[in-house]
């Protein structure tokens, strides 16, 4: 018997607030809970949405610009198309949508307006995948405290309390992994990851790099592999079945100046890179921490993007799940320290709760 549907509120602006929502939908579907994903940017005025890729490019090209933009986050209400929001509210009322799981605080004005017109009680949960408030919550001060906040990385605790993963996700023992490292700059390809590539190669590290665009793909050296999200894909455009999907992933090889592209079979093929890596080399975004825990893959921490990622890095180091990249390089790229992180992650993965399963249990009791 299929249970009442819930609505998962994501953002395509950040894959860190999008991919976990898709993971959760898949987990709930396996447990016969219907869930629909909504993406915030579909509610934006067209002129606002059309500027997003330009912002992404600017942030990718200049990390200091990205940091400045992060500090200037503000209420998104003026960017919303009022008629589109009203249509969404009408759809929710008509279909009886009463349970919402939000992955970014920017959904708050949309949800609070819906509560006023719904005509029935509305339950809202905020998924907090960072160790402190992100800009999407800070702009609304304490308004979100009226609802249930599910804090994955509570600084006062000894380890993460929750994780979200696709069905059947498993961690591979460290000794069974490939001698490769996954390196990326998050969904926007920002940060200092590109500065480390040559040093890692000289240190004998084989890399799987998530590129932001083709210009980052260097001539094939037989060791470094490049992957990227298909640039034709957009997180705010649904598929033919009317659903938001995982981003299609490409593998790229440059030979004699020409880039060859091959589409991976599915998003699970990308997750295999995470699962089989010795470590993830990245800035400490909340969803990257989630990947680290789900697959017990240690983090080599690059420069954080904003105060919330500073908190994430401090938390992951304190738990023994990650190491500052510069410290690791100075020590000569030791594998033993990564194995110790992996073992601690495996134990914490067992101790933490799978949020999708917990949510299903809560819904069953209503």
mmCIF file of N, CA, C and O in Angstrom, residues 1 35 56 58 62 99 102 116 126 132 151 153 158 170 204 210 218 234 236 251 278 286 293-294 345-346 362:
data_model
loop_
_atom_site.group_PDB
_atom_site.id
_atom_site.type_symbol
_atom_site.label_atom_id
_atom_site.label_comp_id
_atom_site.label_asym_id
_atom_site.label_seq_id
_atom_site.Cartn_x
_atom_site.Cartn_y
_atom_site.Cartn_z
ATOM 1 N N UNK A 1 0.854 -1.195 0.000
ATOM 2 C CA UNK A 1 0.000 0.000 0.000
ATOM 3 C C UNK A 1 0.882 1.235 0.000
ATOM 4 O O UNK A 1 1.790 1.359 0.817
ATOM 5 N N UNK A 35 7.200 10.432 -3.142
ATOM 6 C CA UNK A 35 7.817 11.727 -2.868
ATOM 7 C C UNK A 35 8.038 12.467 -4.176
ATOM 8 O O UNK A 35 8.490 11.884 -5.167
ATOM 9 N N UNK A 56 27.592 31.377 -11.674
ATOM 10 C CA UNK A 56 28.391 30.167 -11.482
ATOM 11 C C UNK A 56 29.757 30.298 -12.146
ATOM 12 O O UNK A 56 30.787 29.938 -11.575
ATOM 13 N N UNK A 58 31.406 33.035 -12.923
ATOM 14 C CA UNK A 58 32.228 34.022 -12.221
ATOM 15 C C UNK A 58 32.794 33.445 -10.931
ATOM 16 O O UNK A 58 33.973 33.667 -10.605
ATOM 17 N N UNK A 62 36.914 32.764 -10.111
ATOM 18 C CA UNK A 62 37.581 33.569 -9.093
ATOM 19 C C UNK A 62 37.003 33.235 -7.725
ATOM 20 O O UNK A 62 35.862 33.611 -7.412
ATOM 21 N N UNK A 99 3.216 17.521 4.020
ATOM 22 C CA UNK A 99 4.517 17.193 4.614
ATOM 23 C C UNK A 99 5.618 17.642 3.666
ATOM 24 O O UNK A 99 5.665 17.205 2.515
ATOM 25 N N UNK A 102 12.676 20.233 3.441
ATOM 26 C CA UNK A 102 13.386 21.275 2.692
ATOM 27 C C UNK A 102 14.895 21.165 2.894
ATOM 28 O O UNK A 102 15.363 20.974 4.021
ATOM 29 N N UNK A 116 -0.551 29.758 5.179
ATOM 30 C CA UNK A 116 -1.664 30.696 5.337
ATOM 31 C C UNK A 116 -2.863 30.332 4.480
ATOM 32 O O UNK A 116 -4.003 30.709 4.802
ATOM 33 N N UNK A 126 13.449 20.894 8.139
ATOM 34 C CA UNK A 126 14.608 21.486 7.455
ATOM 35 C C UNK A 126 15.786 20.539 7.597
ATOM 36 O O UNK A 126 16.174 20.167 8.712
ATOM 37 N N UNK A 132 26.845 24.553 10.927
ATOM 38 C CA UNK A 132 26.259 25.790 11.454
ATOM 39 C C UNK A 132 25.342 26.369 10.377
ATOM 40 O O UNK A 132 25.230 25.816 9.281
ATOM 41 N N UNK A 151 19.505 18.250 12.168
ATOM 42 C CA UNK A 151 20.906 18.682 12.072
ATOM 43 C C UNK A 151 21.812 17.459 11.928
ATOM 44 O O UNK A 151 21.972 16.682 12.871
ATOM 45 N N UNK A 153 25.126 17.465 11.368
ATOM 46 C CA UNK A 153 26.466 17.626 11.938
ATOM 47 C C UNK A 153 26.401 18.578 13.128
ATOM 48 O O UNK A 153 26.858 19.714 13.060
ATOM 49 N N UNK A 158 29.591 13.852 19.090
ATOM 50 C CA UNK A 158 30.880 13.258 18.763
ATOM 51 C C UNK A 158 30.992 12.853 17.297
ATOM 52 O O UNK A 158 32.080 12.528 16.819
ATOM 53 N N UNK A 170 26.691 1.172 -0.115
ATOM 54 C CA UNK A 170 27.561 0.444 0.800
ATOM 55 C C UNK A 170 28.969 1.026 0.765
ATOM 56 O O UNK A 170 29.396 1.593 -0.241
ATOM 57 N N UNK A 204 52.697 11.117 -7.020
ATOM 58 C CA UNK A 204 52.349 9.748 -7.399
ATOM 59 C C UNK A 204 50.883 9.399 -7.223
ATOM 60 O O UNK A 204 50.528 8.212 -7.203
ATOM 61 N N UNK A 210 36.576 15.879 -11.251
ATOM 62 C CA UNK A 210 35.290 16.350 -11.736
ATOM 63 C C UNK A 210 35.513 17.757 -12.264
ATOM 64 O O UNK A 210 35.718 18.704 -11.495
ATOM 65 N N UNK A 218 42.977 18.156 -19.487
ATOM 66 C CA UNK A 218 44.299 18.204 -20.087
ATOM 67 C C UNK A 218 44.546 16.990 -20.979
ATOM 68 O O UNK A 218 43.798 16.019 -20.961
ATOM 69 N N UNK A 234 19.899 20.623 -17.109
ATOM 70 C CA UNK A 234 19.542 21.705 -16.189
ATOM 71 C C UNK A 234 18.741 21.127 -15.031
ATOM 72 O O UNK A 234 17.784 20.371 -15.250
ATOM 73 N N UNK A 236 16.601 22.480 -13.172
ATOM 74 C CA UNK A 236 15.222 22.959 -13.024
ATOM 75 C C UNK A 236 14.339 22.596 -14.212
ATOM 76 O O UNK A 236 13.246 23.112 -14.364
ATOM 77 N N UNK A 251 32.319 11.174 -19.162
ATOM 78 C CA UNK A 251 33.770 10.998 -19.032
ATOM 79 C C UNK A 251 34.414 11.630 -20.262
ATOM 80 O O UNK A 251 33.928 11.456 -21.384
ATOM 81 N N UNK A 278 40.478 6.365 -2.517
ATOM 82 C CA UNK A 278 41.191 6.420 -1.241
ATOM 83 C C UNK A 278 40.708 7.603 -0.417
ATOM 84 O O UNK A 278 40.625 7.524 0.807
ATOM 85 N N UNK A 286 28.577 20.568 2.785
ATOM 86 C CA UNK A 286 27.801 19.636 3.592
ATOM 87 C C UNK A 286 27.487 18.330 2.883
ATOM 88 O O UNK A 286 27.551 17.256 3.481
ATOM 89 N N UNK A 293 30.752 10.193 4.625
ATOM 90 C CA UNK A 293 30.221 9.264 5.627
ATOM 91 C C UNK A 293 29.560 8.063 4.982
ATOM 92 O O UNK A 293 29.789 6.919 5.393
ATOM 93 N N UNK A 294 28.722 8.288 3.975
ATOM 94 C CA UNK A 294 27.984 7.191 3.347
ATOM 95 C C UNK A 294 28.933 6.122 2.818
ATOM 96 O O UNK A 294 28.689 4.914 2.979
ATOM 97 N N UNK A 345 35.204 6.393 10.024
ATOM 98 C CA UNK A 345 33.985 6.652 9.256
ATOM 99 C C UNK A 345 33.083 5.428 9.202
ATOM 100 O O UNK A 345 31.853 5.535 9.318
ATOM 101 N N UNK A 346 33.660 4.262 9.031
ATOM 102 C CA UNK A 346 32.863 3.028 8.978
ATOM 103 C C UNK A 346 32.090 2.831 10.282
ATOM 104 O O UNK A 346 30.907 2.453 10.275
ATOM 105 N N UNK A 362 8.617 7.449 10.958
ATOM 106 C CA UNK A 362 7.792 8.525 11.527
ATOM 107 C C UNK A 362 6.466 8.634 10.798
ATOM 108 O O UNK A 362 5.390 8.755 11.409
#
